[in-house]
Amino acid sequence: KEQINQMYIQKNQKDVGTVVTVGDGVSVIHGLDNAMLGELLLFPNDVYGMVMNLDEDSVGAVLLGSESTIKEGDEVKRTGRIIEVPVGDEMLGRVVNPAIDGQGEINTGKTKPIERVASGVMTRKSVDQPLQTGITSIDAIIPIGRGQRELIIGDRQTGKTAIAIDTILNQKGQNIYCVYVAIGQKNSTVAQVVEKLRQGGAMDYTCVVSAGASELAPIQYIAPYAGCAIAEHWLDEGKDVLIVY
């Protein structure tokens, strides 16, 4: 009987764990021996968490919801799903994560994990096509190519965002999809950016991923990964994508 009980406990430990500590949006869980890195966990009251630490006798997870309802000893279940985001053409014209554009649910039918291995240098094509910003002085002095990374650096109120928005507006009719990821910005600032893009007719080929200043730190942390996963879906379809973080 003792051995059967022990087996039952071990079996349960693999898929169900208990909260040891919780605080500052981080929880340490005992059990969950089979948990995977980046897996979604289900806490009580429909709060989700994401596995970040796999220690010998515990699992560390960041909470993607309010920790106020979670306490020591609560049961945590595995979902068996690595954290993923919806992808596809249905994302165009939307402000996502969370869906704050008031246009209802997004039904794409396709998802992509937010963590994936980037293709190696040898498999990539060399940069051979330009990407115009629409600002003549920049395009003349600092030509930017498709497939290139570019850093825009400067003090506040010097026009960094303006360059990025102008570049997105300039891709109209160029057969390029755009993703704009706003991390830790005020929601009013993001709304202004979206309005500018809408006025310029750019939302037809643009998706905005917003994790505002009021969002939890883990949501802000996964925002750039989510934006990248959305962009990589179009990359895999052979399309060109401009992504602004």
CSV table of C-alpha atoms in Angstrom, one decimal:
chain,number,residue,atom,x,y,z
A,1,LYS,CA,0.0,0.0,0.0
A,2,GLU,CA,2.8,2.3,0.9
A,3,GLN,CA,4.5,1.8,-2.4
A,4,ILE,CA,1.3,2.4,-4.3
A,5,ASN,CA,0.7,5.6,-2.4
A,6,GLN,CA,4.3,6.7,-3.1
A,7,MET,CA,3.8,6.0,-6.9
A,8,TYR,CA,0.6,8.0,-6.8
A,9,ILE,CA,2.3,10.9,-5.2
A,10,GLN,CA,5.1,10.8,-7.7
A,11,LYS,CA,2.7,10.6,-10.7
A,12,ASN,CA,0.8,13.6,-9.4
A,13,GLN,CA,4.0,15.5,-8.8
A,14,LYS,CA,4.9,15.4,-12.4
A,15,ASP,CA,1.8,17.3,-13.6
A,16,VAL,CA,0.5,19.0,-10.4
A,17,GLY,CA,2.5,21.1,-8.0
A,18,THR,CA,2.0,23.4,-5.0
A,19,VAL,CA,3.0,27.0,-4.5
A,20,VAL,CA,5.9,27.3,-2.0
A,21,THR,CA,6.3,31.1,-2.3
A,22,VAL,CA,4.8,34.0,-4.2
A,23,GLY,CA,5.8,37.6,-4.5
A,24,ASP,CA,6.8,40.4,-6.9
A,25,GLY,CA,5.1,38.4,-9.8
A,26,VAL,CA,7.3,35.4,-9.2
A,27,SER,CA,6.3,32.0,-7.8
A,28,VAL,CA,8.3,29.0,-6.7
A,29,ILE,CA,6.4,25.7,-7.1
A,30,HIS,CA,7.2,22.3,-5.6
A,31,GLY,CA,6.5,19.3,-7.8
A,32,LEU,CA,5.9,19.6,-11.6
A,33,ASP,CA,8.8,17.3,-12.4
A,34,ASN,CA,7.9,17.2,-16.1
A,35,ALA,CA,7.5,20.9,-16.6
A,36,MET,CA,9.2,22.4,-19.7
A,37,LEU,CA,11.0,25.7,-20.0
A,38,GLY,CA,8.6,28.4,-21.2
A,39,GLU,CA,5.5,26.2,-20.5
A,40,LEU,CA,2.2,27.8,-19.5
A,41,LEU,CA,1.1,26.8,-16.0
A,42,LEU,CA,-2.5,27.2,-14.6
A,43,PHE,CA,-2.8,28.8,-11.2
A,44,PRO,CA,-6.1,29.1,-9.2
A,45,ASN,CA,-8.6,31.8,-10.4
A,46,ASP,CA,-7.5,31.3,-14.1
A,47,VAL,CA,-4.2,33.1,-13.6
A,48,TYR,CA,-1.5,31.8,-15.9
A,49,GLY,CA,2.3,31.6,-15.3
A,50,MET,CA,5.3,30.9,-17.5
A,51,VAL,CA,8.1,28.5,-16.4
A,52,MET,CA,11.5,30.3,-16.2
A,53,ASN,CA,13.5,28.2,-13.8
A,54,LEU,CA,13.9,24.4,-13.7
A,55,ASP,CA,15.7,23.6,-10.4
A,56,GLU,CA,16.2,20.1,-8.9
A,57,ASP,CA,13.4,20.3,-6.4
A,58,SER,CA,11.3,23.2,-7.6
A,59,VAL,CA,10.1,25.2,-10.6
A,60,GLY,CA,10.2,29.0,-10.8
A,61,ALA,CA,7.5,30.8,-12.8
A,62,VAL,CA,6.6,34.4,-13.6
A,63,LEU,CA,2.9,35.2,-13.3
A,64,LEU,CA,1.0,36.6,-16.3
A,65,GLY,CA,-1.8,37.9,-14.0
A,66,SER,CA,-2.5,39.3,-10.6
A,67,GLU,CA,-0.8,37.5,-7.7
A,68,SER,CA,-3.2,38.9,-5.1
A,69,THR,CA,-5.4,35.7,-5.4
A,70,ILE,CA,-2.6,33.3,-5.2
A,71,LYS,CA,-1.2,32.0,-1.8
A,72,GLU,CA,1.1,29.4,-0.4
A,73,GLY,CA,-0.1,25.9,-0.8
A,74,ASP,CA,-2.3,26.6,-3.9
A,75,GLU,CA,-2.4,23.9,-6.5
A,76,VAL,CA,-0.7,24.6,-9.9
A,77,LYS,CA,-1.3,22.5,-13.0
A,78,ARG,CA,0.7,22.0,-16.2
A,79,THR,CA,-1.0,22.8,-19.5
A,80,GLY,CA,1.5,21.0,-21.7
A,81,ARG,CA,1.7,24.1,-23.9
A,82,ILE,CA,4.8,26.2,-24.5
A,83,ILE,CA,3.8,29.9,-24.4
A,84,GLU,CA,2.7,30.9,-27.9
A,85,VAL,CA,1.0,33.7,-29.8
A,86,PRO,CA,-1.6,33.7,-32.6
A,87,VAL,CA,-0.1,34.6,-36.0
A,88,GLY,CA,-1.4,35.2,-39.5
A,89,ASP,CA,-2.9,37.9,-41.7
A,90,GLU,CA,-5.8,38.3,-39.2
A,91,MET,CA,-3.3,40.2,-37.0
A,92,LEU,CA,-3.0,43.1,-39.5
A,93,GLY,CA,-4.7,46.3,-38.4
A,94,ARG,CA,-4.9,45.1,-34.8
A,95,VAL,CA,-3.5,46.3,-31.5
A,96,VAL,CA,-2.7,43.2,-29.5
A,97,ASN,CA,-1.4,41.9,-26.1
A,98,PRO,CA,-3.7,42.6,-24.6
A,99,ALA,CA,-6.4,43.2,-27.2
A,100,ILE,CA,-7.1,46.8,-26.5
A,101,ASP,CA,-8.4,47.9,-29.9
A,102,GLY,CA,-12.0,47.1,-29.0
A,103,GLN,CA,-12.4,44.9,-32.2
A,104,GLY,CA,-13.2,41.7,-30.3
A,105,GLU,CA,-11.5,38.3,-30.4
A,106,ILE,CA,-8.7,37.4,-32.9
A,107,ASN,CA,-9.3,34.1,-34.6
A,108,THR,CA,-6.3,33.2,-36.6
A,109,GLY,CA,-6.3,29.4,-36.3
A,110,LYS,CA,-2.5,29.4,-36.2
A,111,THR,CA,-0.1,30.0,-33.3
A,112,LYS,CA,3.7,30.1,-33.0
A,113,PRO,CA,5.9,29.6,-29.9
A,114,ILE,CA,7.5,32.9,-28.7
A,115,GLU,CA,10.9,31.2,-28.3
A,116,ARG,CA,12.4,29.6,-31.3
A,117,VAL,CA,15.9,29.1,-32.7
A,118,ALA,CA,16.9,31.8,-35.2
A,119,SER,CA,18.3,30.4,-38.5
A,120,GLY,CA,22.1,30.4,-38.7
A,121,VAL,CA,24.2,33.0,-40.5
A,122,MET,CA,25.1,30.5,-43.3
A,123,THR,CA,21.4,29.9,-44.2
A,124,ARG,CA,20.6,33.6,-44.5
A,125,LYS,CA,20.6,35.5,-47.7
A,126,SER,CA,23.0,38.5,-47.8
A,127,VAL,CA,21.3,42.0,-47.6
A,128,ASP,CA,20.7,43.1,-51.2
A,129,GLN,CA,17.5,45.0,-51.2
A,130,PRO,CA,17.0,48.5,-49.8
A,131,LEU,CA,14.4,49.5,-47.3
A,132,GLN,CA,13.6,53.2,-47.7
A,133,THR,CA,12.6,55.3,-44.6
A,134,GLY,CA,11.1,58.0,-46.8
A,135,ILE,CA,13.5,60.5,-45.2
A,136,THR,CA,15.9,61.5,-48.0
A,137,SER,CA,18.9,62.4,-45.9
A,138,ILE,CA,18.8,59.1,-44.0
A,139,ASP,CA,18.3,57.0,-47.2
A,140,ALA,CA,21.2,58.9,-48.8
A,141,ILE,CA,23.7,58.8,-45.9
A,142,ILE,CA,22.7,55.5,-44.1
A,143,PRO,CA,21.1,53.1,-46.6
A,144,ILE,CA,19.2,50.4,-44.7
A,145,GLY,CA,18.7,47.0,-46.3
A,146,ARG,CA,16.0,44.4,-45.9
A,147,GLY,CA,17.2,41.8,-43.4
A,148,GLN,CA,19.4,44.3,-41.5
A,149,ARG,CA,19.1,45.5,-37.9
A,150,GLU,CA,19.3,49.3,-37.3
A,151,LEU,CA,19.6,51.1,-33.9
A,152,ILE,CA,17.9,54.5,-33.6
A,153,ILE,CA,19.5,56.2,-30.6
A,154,GLY,CA,19.0,59.7,-29.1
A,155,ASP,CA,17.6,61.7,-26.2
A,156,ARG,CA,13.9,62.0,-25.6
A,157,GLN,CA,11.8,64.2,-27.8
A,158,THR,CA,14.4,64.1,-30.6
A,159,GLY,CA,12.2,62.2,-33.1
A,160,LYS,CA,13.3,58.5,-32.7
A,161,THR,CA,9.7,57.3,-32.9
A,162,ALA,CA,8.9,59.7,-35.7
A,163,ILE,CA,11.6,58.1,-37.9
A,164,ALA,CA,10.1,54.6,-37.1
A,165,ILE,CA,6.5,55.7,-37.9
A,166,ASP,CA,7.6,57.5,-41.1
A,167,THR,CA,9.4,54.3,-42.2
A,168,ILE,CA,6.2,52.3,-41.6
A,169,LEU,CA,4.1,54.8,-43.5
A,170,ASN,CA,6.6,54.7,-46.3
A,171,GLN,CA,6.1,51.0,-46.8
A,172,LYS,CA,2.7,51.5,-48.3
A,173,GLY,CA,2.5,49.6,-51.6
A,174,GLN,CA,6.0,48.1,-51.1
A,175,ASN,CA,4.6,44.7,-50.2
A,176,ILE,CA,6.1,44.8,-46.7
A,177,TYR,CA,4.3,43.9,-43.5
A,178,CYS,CA,5.1,45.9,-40.4
A,179,VAL,CA,5.0,45.1,-36.7
A,180,TYR,CA,5.3,47.9,-34.1
A,181,VAL,CA,6.1,46.7,-30.6
A,182,ALA,CA,5.5,49.3,-27.8
A,183,ILE,CA,7.1,48.2,-24.5
A,184,GLY,CA,6.5,50.1,-21.2
A,185,GLN,CA,4.9,53.1,-23.1
A,186,LYS,CA,2.0,55.1,-21.9
A,187,ASN,CA,-1.2,53.8,-23.4
A,188,SER,CA,-2.1,57.3,-24.6
A,189,THR,CA,1.3,57.5,-26.5
A,190,VAL,CA,0.5,54.1,-28.2
A,191,ALA,CA,-3.0,55.3,-29.1
A,192,GLN,CA,-1.5,58.4,-30.7
A,193,VAL,CA,0.9,56.3,-32.8
A,194,VAL,CA,-1.9,54.0,-33.9
A,195,GLU,CA,-4.0,57.0,-34.9
A,196,LYS,CA,-1.2,58.4,-37.0
A,197,LEU,CA,-0.8,55.0,-38.7
A,198,ARG,CA,-4.5,54.7,-39.2
A,199,GLN,CA,-4.7,58.2,-40.8
A,200,GLY,CA,-1.8,57.3,-43.1
A,201,GLY,CA,-3.6,54.0,-44.1
A,202,ALA,CA,-0.7,52.0,-42.7
A,203,MET,CA,-2.8,49.8,-40.4
A,204,ASP,CA,-3.8,47.7,-43.4
A,205,TYR,CA,-0.4,46.1,-43.4
A,206,THR,CA,0.6,46.7,-39.7
A,207,CYS,CA,0.2,44.9,-36.4
A,208,VAL,CA,0.8,46.8,-33.1
A,209,VAL,CA,1.9,44.8,-30.1
A,210,SER,CA,1.4,46.9,-26.9
A,211,ALA,CA,2.5,46.1,-23.4
A,212,GLY,CA,1.9,49.4,-21.6
A,213,ALA,CA,3.6,50.8,-18.6
A,214,SER,CA,0.7,49.6,-16.4
A,215,GLU,CA,1.1,46.0,-17.5
A,216,LEU,CA,2.9,43.4,-15.4
A,217,ALA,CA,6.7,43.0,-15.9
A,218,PRO,CA,6.3,39.5,-17.4
A,219,ILE,CA,3.9,40.8,-20.0
A,220,GLN,CA,6.4,43.5,-20.9
A,221,TYR,CA,9.1,40.9,-21.0
A,222,ILE,CA,7.3,38.6,-23.5
A,223,ALA,CA,6.1,41.5,-25.8
A,224,PRO,CA,9.2,41.7,-28.0
A,225,TYR,CA,9.2,37.9,-28.4
A,226,ALA,CA,5.5,37.9,-29.3
A,227,GLY,CA,6.1,40.7,-31.9
A,228,CYS,CA,9.0,38.7,-33.4
A,229,ALA,CA,6.9,35.5,-33.5
A,230,ILE,CA,4.1,37.3,-35.4
A,231,ALA,CA,6.7,38.8,-37.8
A,232,GLU,CA,8.5,35.4,-38.3
A,233,HIS,CA,5.3,33.8,-39.5
A,234,TRP,CA,5.2,36.1,-42.5
A,235,LEU,CA,9.0,35.6,-42.9
A,236,ASP,CA,8.3,31.9,-43.2
A,237,GLU,CA,5.8,32.6,-45.9
A,238,GLY,CA,8.5,34.4,-48.0
A,239,LYS,CA,7.2,37.9,-47.2
A,240,ASP,CA,9.3,40.9,-46.1
A,241,VAL,CA,8.6,42.3,-42.7
A,242,LEU,CA,9.7,45.5,-40.9
A,243,ILE,CA,9.6,45.2,-37.1
A,244,VAL,CA,10.1,48.2,-34.8
A,245,TYR,CA,10.7,47.6,-31.0
